[in-house]
Coordinates of C-alpha atoms and ligand atoms in Angstrom, one line a residue:
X1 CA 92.6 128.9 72.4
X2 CA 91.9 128.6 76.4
X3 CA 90.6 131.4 78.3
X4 CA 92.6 132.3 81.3
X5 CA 89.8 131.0 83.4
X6 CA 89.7 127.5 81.4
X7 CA 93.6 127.3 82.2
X8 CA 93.2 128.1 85.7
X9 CA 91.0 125.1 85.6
X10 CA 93.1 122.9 83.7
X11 CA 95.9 123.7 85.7
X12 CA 94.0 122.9 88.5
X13 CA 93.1 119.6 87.1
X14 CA 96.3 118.6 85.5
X15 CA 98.3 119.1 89.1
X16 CA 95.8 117.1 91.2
X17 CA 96.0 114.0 88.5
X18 CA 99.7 114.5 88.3
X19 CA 100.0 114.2 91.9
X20 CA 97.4 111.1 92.1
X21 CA 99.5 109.4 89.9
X22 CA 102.9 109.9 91.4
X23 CA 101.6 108.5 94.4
X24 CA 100.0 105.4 92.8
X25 CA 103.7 105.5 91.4
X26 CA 106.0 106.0 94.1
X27 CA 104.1 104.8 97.2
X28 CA 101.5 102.7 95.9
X29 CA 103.5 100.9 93.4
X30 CA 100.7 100.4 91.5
X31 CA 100.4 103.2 88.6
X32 CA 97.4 103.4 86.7
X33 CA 98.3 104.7 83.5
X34 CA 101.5 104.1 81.7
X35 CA 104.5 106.6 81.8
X36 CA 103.6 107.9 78.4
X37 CA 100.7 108.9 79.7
X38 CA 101.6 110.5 82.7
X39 CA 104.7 112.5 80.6
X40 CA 102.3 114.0 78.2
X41 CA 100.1 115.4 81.2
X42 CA 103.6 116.4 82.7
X43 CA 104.5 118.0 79.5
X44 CA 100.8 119.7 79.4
X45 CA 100.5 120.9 82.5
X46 CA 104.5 122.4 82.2
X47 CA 103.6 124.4 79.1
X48 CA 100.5 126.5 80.7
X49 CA 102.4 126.5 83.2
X50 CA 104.5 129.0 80.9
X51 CA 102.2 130.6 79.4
X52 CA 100.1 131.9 82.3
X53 CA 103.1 131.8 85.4
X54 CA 100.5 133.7 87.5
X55 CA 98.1 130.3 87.7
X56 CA 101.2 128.2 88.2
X57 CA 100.9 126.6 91.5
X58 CA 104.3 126.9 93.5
X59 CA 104.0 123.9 95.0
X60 CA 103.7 122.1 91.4
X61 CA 104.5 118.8 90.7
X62 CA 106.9 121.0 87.8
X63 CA 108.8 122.5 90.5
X64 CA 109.8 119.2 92.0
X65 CA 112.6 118.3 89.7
X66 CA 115.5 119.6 91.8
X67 CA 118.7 121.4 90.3
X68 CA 122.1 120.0 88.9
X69 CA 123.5 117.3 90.7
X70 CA 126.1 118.6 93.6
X71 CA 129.6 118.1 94.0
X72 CA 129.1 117.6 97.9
X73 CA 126.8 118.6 100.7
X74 CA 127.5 122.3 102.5
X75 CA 127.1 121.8 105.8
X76 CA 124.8 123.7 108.3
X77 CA 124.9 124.8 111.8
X78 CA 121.0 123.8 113.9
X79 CA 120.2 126.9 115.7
X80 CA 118.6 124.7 118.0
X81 CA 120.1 121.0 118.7
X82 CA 118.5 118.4 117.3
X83 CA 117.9 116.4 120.1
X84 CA 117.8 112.2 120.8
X85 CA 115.3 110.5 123.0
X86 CA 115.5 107.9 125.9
X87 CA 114.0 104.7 125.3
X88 CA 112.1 102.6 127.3
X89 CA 111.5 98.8 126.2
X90 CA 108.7 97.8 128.5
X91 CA 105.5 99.6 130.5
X92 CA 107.9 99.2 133.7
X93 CA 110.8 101.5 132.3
X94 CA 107.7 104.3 131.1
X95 CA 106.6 104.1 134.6
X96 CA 110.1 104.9 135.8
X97 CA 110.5 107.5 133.6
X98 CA 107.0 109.3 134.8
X99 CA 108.3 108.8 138.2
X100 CA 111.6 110.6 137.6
X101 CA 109.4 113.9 135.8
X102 CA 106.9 113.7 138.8
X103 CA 109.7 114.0 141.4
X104 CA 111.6 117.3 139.3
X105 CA 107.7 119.0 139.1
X106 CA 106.2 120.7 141.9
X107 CA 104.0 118.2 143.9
X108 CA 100.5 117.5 142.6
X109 CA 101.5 119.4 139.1
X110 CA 98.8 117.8 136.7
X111 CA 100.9 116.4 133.6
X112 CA 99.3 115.3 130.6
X113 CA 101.2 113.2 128.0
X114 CA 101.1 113.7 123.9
X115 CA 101.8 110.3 122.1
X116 CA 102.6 109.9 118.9
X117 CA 104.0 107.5 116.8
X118 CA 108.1 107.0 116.4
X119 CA 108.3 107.0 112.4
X120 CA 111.3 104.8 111.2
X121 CA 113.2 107.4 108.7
X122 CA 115.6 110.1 109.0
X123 CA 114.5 113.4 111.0
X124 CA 115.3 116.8 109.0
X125 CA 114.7 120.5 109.9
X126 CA 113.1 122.8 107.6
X127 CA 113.6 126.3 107.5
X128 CA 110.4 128.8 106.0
X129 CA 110.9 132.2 105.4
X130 CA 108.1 134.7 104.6
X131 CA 106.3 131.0 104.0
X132 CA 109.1 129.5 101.4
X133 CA 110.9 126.5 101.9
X134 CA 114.4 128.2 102.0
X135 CA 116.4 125.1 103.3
X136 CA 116.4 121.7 104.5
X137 CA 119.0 119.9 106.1
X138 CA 119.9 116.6 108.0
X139 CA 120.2 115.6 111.5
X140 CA 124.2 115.4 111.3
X141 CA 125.6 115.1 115.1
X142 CA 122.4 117.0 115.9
X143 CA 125.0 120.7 116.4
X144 CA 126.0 120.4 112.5
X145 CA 124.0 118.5 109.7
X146 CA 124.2 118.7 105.8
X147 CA 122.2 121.0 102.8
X148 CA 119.8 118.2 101.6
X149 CA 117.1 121.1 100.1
X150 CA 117.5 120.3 96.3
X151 CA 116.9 116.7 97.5
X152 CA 113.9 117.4 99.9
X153 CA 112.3 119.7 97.4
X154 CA 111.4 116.8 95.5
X155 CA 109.4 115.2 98.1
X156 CA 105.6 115.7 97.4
X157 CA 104.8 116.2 101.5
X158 CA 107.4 119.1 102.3
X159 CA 105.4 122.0 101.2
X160 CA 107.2 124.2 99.0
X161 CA 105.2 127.3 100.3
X162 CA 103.0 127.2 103.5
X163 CA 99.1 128.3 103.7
X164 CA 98.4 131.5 104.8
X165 CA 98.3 132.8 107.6
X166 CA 101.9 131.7 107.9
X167 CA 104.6 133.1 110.6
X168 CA 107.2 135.1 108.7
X169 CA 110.3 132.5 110.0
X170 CA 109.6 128.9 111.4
X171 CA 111.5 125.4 111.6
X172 CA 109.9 122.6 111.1
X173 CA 110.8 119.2 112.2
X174 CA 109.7 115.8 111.3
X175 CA 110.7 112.4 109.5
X176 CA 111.5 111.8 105.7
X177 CA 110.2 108.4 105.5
X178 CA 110.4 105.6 102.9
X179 CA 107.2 103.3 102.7
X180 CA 107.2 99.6 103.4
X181 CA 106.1 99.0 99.4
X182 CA 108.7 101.3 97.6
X183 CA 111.6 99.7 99.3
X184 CA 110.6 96.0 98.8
X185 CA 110.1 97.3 95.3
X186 CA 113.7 99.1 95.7
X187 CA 115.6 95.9 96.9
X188 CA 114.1 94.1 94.2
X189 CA 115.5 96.1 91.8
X190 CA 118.9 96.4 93.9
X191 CA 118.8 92.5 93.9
X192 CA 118.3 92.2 90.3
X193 CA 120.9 94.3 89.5
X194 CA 123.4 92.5 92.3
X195 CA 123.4 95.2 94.5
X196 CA 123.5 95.4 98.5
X197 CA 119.9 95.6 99.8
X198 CA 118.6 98.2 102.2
X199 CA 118.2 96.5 105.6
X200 CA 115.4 98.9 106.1
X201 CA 113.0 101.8 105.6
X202 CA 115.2 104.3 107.6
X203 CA 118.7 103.0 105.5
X204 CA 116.9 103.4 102.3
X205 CA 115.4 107.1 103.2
X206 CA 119.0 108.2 104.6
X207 CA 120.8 106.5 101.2
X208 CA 118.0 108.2 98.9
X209 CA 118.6 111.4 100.9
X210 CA 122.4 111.3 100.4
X211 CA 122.2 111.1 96.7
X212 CA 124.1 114.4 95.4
X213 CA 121.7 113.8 92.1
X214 CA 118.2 115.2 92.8
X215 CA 116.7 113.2 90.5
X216 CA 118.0 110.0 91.9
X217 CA 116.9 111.1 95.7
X218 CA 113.2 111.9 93.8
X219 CA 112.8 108.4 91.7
X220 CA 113.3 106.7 95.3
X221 CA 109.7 108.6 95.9
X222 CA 110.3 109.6 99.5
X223 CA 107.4 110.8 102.4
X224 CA 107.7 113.4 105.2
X225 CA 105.7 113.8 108.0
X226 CA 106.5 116.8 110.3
X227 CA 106.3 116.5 114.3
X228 CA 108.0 119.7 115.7
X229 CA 108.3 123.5 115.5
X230 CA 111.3 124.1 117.7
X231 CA 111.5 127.7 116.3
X232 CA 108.8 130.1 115.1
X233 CA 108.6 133.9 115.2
X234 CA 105.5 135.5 116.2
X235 CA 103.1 132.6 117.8
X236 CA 103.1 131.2 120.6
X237 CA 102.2 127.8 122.0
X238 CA 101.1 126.2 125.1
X239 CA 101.3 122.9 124.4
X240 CA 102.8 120.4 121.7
X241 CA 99.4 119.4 120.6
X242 CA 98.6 123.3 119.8
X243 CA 102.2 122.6 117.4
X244 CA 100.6 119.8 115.5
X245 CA 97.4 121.5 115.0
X246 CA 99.6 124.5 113.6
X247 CA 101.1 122.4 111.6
X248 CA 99.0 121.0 109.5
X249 CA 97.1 124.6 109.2
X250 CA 100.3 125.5 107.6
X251 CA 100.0 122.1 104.9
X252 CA 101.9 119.9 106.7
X253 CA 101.1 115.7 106.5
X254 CA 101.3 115.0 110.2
X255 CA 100.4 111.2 111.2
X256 CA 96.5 110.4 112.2
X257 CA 97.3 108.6 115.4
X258 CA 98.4 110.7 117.9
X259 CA 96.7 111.0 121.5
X260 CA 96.9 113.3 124.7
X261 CA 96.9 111.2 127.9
X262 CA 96.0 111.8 130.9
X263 CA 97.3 109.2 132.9
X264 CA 100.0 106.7 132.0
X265 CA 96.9 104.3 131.4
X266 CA 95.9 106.2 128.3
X267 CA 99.5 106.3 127.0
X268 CA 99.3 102.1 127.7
X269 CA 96.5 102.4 125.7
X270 CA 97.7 104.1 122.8
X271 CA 101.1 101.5 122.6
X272 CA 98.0 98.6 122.5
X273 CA 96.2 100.4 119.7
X274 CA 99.3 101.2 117.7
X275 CA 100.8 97.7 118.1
X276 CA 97.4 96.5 116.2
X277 CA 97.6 98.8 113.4
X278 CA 101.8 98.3 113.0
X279 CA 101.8 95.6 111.1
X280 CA 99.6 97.2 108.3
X281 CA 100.8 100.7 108.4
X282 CA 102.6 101.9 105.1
X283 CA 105.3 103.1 106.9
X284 CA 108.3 101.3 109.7
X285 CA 107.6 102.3 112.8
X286 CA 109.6 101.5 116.1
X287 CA 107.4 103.0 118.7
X288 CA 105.5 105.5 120.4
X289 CA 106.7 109.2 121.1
X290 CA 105.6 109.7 124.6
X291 CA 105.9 113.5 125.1
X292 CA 104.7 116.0 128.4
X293 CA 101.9 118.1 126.1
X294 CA 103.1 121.5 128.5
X295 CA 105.4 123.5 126.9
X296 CA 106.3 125.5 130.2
X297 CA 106.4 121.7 132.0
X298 CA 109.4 120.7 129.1
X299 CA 111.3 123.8 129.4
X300 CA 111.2 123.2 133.4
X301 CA 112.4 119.9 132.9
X302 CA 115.1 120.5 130.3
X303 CA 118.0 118.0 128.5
X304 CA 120.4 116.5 130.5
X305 CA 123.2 115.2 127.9
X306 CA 121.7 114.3 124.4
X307 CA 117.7 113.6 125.1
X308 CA 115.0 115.5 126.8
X309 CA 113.5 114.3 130.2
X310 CA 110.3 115.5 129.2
X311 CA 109.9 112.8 126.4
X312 CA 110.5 109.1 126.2
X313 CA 110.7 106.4 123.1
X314 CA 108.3 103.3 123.9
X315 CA 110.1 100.5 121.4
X316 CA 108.3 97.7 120.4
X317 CA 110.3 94.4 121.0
X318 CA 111.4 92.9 117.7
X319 CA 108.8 90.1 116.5
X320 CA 109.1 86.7 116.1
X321 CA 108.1 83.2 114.1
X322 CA 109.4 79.9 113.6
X323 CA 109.9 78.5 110.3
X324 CA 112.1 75.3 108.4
X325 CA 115.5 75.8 106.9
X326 CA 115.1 74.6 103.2
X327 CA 118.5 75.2 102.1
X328 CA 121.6 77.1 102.8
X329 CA 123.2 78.9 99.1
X330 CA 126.1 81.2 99.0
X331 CA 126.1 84.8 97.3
X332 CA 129.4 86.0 96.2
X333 CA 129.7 89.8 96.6
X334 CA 131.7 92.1 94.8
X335 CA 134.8 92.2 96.6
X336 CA 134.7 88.5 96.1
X337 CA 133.3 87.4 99.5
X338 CA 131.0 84.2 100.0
X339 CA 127.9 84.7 102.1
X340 CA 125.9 82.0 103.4
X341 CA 122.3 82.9 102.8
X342 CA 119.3 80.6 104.8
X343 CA 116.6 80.1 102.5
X344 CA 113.1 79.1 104.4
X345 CA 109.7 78.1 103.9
X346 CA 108.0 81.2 103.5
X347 CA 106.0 82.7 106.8
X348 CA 104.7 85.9 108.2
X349 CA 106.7 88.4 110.5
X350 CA 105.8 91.9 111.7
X351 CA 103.7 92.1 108.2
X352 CA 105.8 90.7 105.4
X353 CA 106.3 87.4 104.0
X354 CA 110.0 85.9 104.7
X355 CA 111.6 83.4 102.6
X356 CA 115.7 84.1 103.5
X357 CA 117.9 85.3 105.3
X358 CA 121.6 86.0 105.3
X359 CA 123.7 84.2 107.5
X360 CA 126.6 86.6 107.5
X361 CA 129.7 84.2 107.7
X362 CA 130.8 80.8 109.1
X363 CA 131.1 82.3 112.5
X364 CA 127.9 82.7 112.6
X365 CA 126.6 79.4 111.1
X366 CA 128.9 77.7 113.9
X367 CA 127.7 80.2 116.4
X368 CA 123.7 79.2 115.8
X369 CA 124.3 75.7 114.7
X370 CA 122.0 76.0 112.0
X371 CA 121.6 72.9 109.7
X372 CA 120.1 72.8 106.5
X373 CA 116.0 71.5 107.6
X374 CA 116.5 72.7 111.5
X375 CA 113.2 74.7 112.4
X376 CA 114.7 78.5 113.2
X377 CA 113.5 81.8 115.4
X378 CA 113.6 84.2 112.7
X379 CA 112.9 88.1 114.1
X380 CA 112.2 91.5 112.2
X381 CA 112.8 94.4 114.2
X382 CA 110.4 96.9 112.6
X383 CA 113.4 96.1 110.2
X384 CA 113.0 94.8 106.7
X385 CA 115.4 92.4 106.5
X386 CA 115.0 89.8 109.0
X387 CA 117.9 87.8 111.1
X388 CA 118.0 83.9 112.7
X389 CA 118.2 84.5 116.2
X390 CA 117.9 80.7 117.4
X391 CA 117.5 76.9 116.3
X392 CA 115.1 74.7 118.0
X393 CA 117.6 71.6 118.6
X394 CA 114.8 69.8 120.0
X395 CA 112.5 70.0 116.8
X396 CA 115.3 67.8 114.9
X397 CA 115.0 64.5 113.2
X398 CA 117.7 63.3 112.4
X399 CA 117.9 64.0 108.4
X400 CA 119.1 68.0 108.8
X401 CA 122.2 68.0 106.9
X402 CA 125.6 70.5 108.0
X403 CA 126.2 73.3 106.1
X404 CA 129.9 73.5 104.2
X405 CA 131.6 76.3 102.2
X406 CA 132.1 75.3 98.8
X407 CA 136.1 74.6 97.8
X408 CA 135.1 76.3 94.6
X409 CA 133.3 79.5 93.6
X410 CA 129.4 79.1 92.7
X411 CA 130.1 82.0 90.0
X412 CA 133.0 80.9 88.3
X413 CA 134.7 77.8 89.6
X414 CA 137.9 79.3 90.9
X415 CA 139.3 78.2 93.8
X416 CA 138.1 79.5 97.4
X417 CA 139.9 80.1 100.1
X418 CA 140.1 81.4 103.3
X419 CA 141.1 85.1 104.5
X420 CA 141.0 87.1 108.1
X421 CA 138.2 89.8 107.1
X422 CA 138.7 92.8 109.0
X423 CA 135.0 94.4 110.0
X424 CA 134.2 97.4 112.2
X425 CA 133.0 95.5 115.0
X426 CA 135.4 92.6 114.6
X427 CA 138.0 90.8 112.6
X428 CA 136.7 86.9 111.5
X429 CA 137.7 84.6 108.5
X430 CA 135.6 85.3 105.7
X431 CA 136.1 82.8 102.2
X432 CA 136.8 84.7 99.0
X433 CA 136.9 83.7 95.8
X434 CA 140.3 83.6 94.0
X435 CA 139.7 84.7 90.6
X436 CA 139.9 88.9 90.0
X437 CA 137.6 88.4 86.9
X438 CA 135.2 86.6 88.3
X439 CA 132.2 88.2 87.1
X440 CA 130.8 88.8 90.7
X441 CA 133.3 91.4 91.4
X442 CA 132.4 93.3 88.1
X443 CA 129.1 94.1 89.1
X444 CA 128.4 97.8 89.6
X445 CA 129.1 99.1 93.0
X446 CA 126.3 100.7 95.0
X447 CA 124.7 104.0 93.8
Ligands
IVH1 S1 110.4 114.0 118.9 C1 113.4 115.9 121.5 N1 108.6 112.7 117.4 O1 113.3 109.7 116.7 C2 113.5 115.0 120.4 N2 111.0 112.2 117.2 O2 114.4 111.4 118.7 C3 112.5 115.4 119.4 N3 111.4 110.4 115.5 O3 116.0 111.1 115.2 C4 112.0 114.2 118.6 N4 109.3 110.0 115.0 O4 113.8 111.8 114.1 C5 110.0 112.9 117.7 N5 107.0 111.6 116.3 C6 108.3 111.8 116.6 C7 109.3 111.0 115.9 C8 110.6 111.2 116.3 C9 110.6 109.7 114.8 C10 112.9 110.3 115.5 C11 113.6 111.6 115.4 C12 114.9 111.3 116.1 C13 114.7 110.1 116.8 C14 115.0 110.3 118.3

């Protein structure tokens, strides 16, 4: 038999390996032990867990599981909008915007700037009461989101009670992210299995976040980094830089890079030093958060429609490469539509190797010009999956060879032919195959 003090250690050991692990797991995607392994510490930790419940840790890796699966999301009024921001796409357009806040401030009014990063994944509010996490819910149209708690509640960063001293009510804003590495080790599985792939960190976050099944939402081993208190009861804050600080007092992961600038050379600087580190940060990113740090300064200079003035979005443009066309196949999806998909020699954009891309339809092949053997612009917008933008004519030989639907299906050999497919954005002729057995159509649908 333990002694209560020898289980208070244990516990204390078995929680910080458990949560080790689940990170080599989920965001690493490199475990080092096997799953037996980790279910028997699981299983270990779970039963002291019982035995003593005074030691047990709220914030346990055991009280991650999440509940029953839900029938549908309730949905939930903000108290306080969740707001949009302005972009600006060059240094020209954040010059503008510092121009427009210096003419609505008093003259001379000394403004200093917080930056931060723009994290690619979907923004949720947290609500704490008397420091427990009582319920978490989505962005929505920013006046109404959805429940999401069971679903956030399995996320290792959202606390699900805060360090003391903590404010008796707050809300807490901030990003639940996918990494880079889970999700190309997501669409692999999704491409195995013949489903669609996420086009990016911030569609695979939102999808996990949308499962009704906790445990689905929790194998997609999510992040969250928090950025904003917009409500709190009993402190008070100058700045949004005294927020952040509060915030991670309280047990919140906030990002490292984050700077306060004092003149819009220092935010120029922080957009240089970020675009370095981008390409090898675990997580998408599509900018810098360019905010005024004064907290009397942002109430002076209010909303106008759906996005402060006092803060701006710095994007990064979308990145670029060349690379050689090596062959153009065709996927057939499950409602039976052919999609031309580029296949290229492999070559590095914004961090990743590339090796395809999918051409969408004919329209689009006809649109770029694209030949099998052309040399291509590929991009990647802070996006995973990458797009053609261009074909350099004048890099031709001679030898590229047109691209052709096939008459017949590359699945089953029925016949193909030619329908008007109606899109959101537009109506174009996609080719389907004939056959309603074709065993391309009876793959599983999307979770
Ligand atoms: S501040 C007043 N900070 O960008 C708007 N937003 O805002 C408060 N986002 O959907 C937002 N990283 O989820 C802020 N460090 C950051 C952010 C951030 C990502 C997202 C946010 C929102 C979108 C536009």
């Amino acid at each position: 038999m333990m002694t209560k003090s020898e289980a208070k250690k244990r516990i204390e050991k078995l929680t910080k390996e458990i949560e080790k692990l689940r990170h080599e797991y989920h965001t690493l995607d490199n475990p080092s032990v096997t799953d037996a392994v980790y279910d028997s510490l699981t299983r270990e930790l779970r039963s002291l867990e019982t035995e003593y419940p005074d030691l047990a840790d709220p914030n346990s890796p055991i009280h991650r599981v999440g509940g029953k699966p839900l029938d549908k999301f309730v949905k939930v009024t903000h108290a306080i909008r969740m707001l949009s921001l302005n972009d600006a796409f060059s240094k020209e357009e954040v010059l503008d915007w510092e121009k427009r806040i210096k003419k609505l401030l008093p003259e001379n009014t000394a403004v200093e700037y917080f930056c931060e990063l723009k994290m690619d994944g979907l923004a949720v509010s947290l609500i704490y009461e008397n420091g427990v996490l009582v319920r978490g819910a989505t962005r929505g149209d920013g006046f109404i989101g959805e429940d999401i708690t069971q679903n956030l509640k399995t996320l290792q960063s959202i606390p699900l009670t805060l360090k003391a001293p903590y404010p008796e009510f707050i809300e807490v804003r901030g990003e639940a992210l996918m990494s880079k590495n889970v999700l190309e080790k997501l669409n692999k599985i999704q491409e195995k299995e013949g489903k669609q792939l996420f086009a990016n960190t911030r569609n695979a976050a939102a999808g996990s976040l949308r499962q009704l099944d906790p445990k689905l939402a929790r194998e997609r081993g999510l992040d969250f980094m928090a950025y904003d208190i917009p409500q709190v009861r009993g402190v008070e804050f100058k700045t949004h830089s005294e927020k952040h600080a509060f915030l991670r007092k309280l047990g919140f992961v906030l990002d490292t890079h984050e700077k306060i600038a004092k003149t819009t050379e220092d935010i120029f600087s922080f957009i240089s030093q970020v675009e370095k580190i981008r390409p090898k940060y675990p997580y998408g990113t599509d900018g810098v958060v360019v905010s005024v740090d004064n907290l009397t300064l942002q109430e002076r200079l209010g909303v106008v429609g759906k996005a402060p003035r006092w803060a701006v979005a710095f994007k990064y443009p979308a990145e670029k490469a060349t690379t050689i066309v090596t062959d153009i196949t065709v996927n057939v999806g499950r409602t039976g539509v052919l999609t031309p998909l580029a296949h290229f020699r492999p070559t590095l954009v914004a961090g990743s190797t590339v090796s395809k891309a999918t051409l969408h339809n004919m329209d689009q092949i006809e649109r770029l010009g694209i030949r099998i053997g052309d040399t291509v612009v590929i991009q990647k917008a802070g996006d995973v999956i990458p797009e053609v933008v261009e074909v350099l004519e004048k890099m031709r030989t001679g030898k590229e060879k047109k691209f052709s639907m096939p008459s017949v299906c590359p699945v089953c050999g029925a016949k193909v032919e030619q329908r008007v497919a109606e899109s959101k954005k537009d109506s174009s002729v996609a080719y389907y195959c004939t056959n309603t057995t074709c065993s391309a159509k009876n793959r599983r649908g999307m979770q």
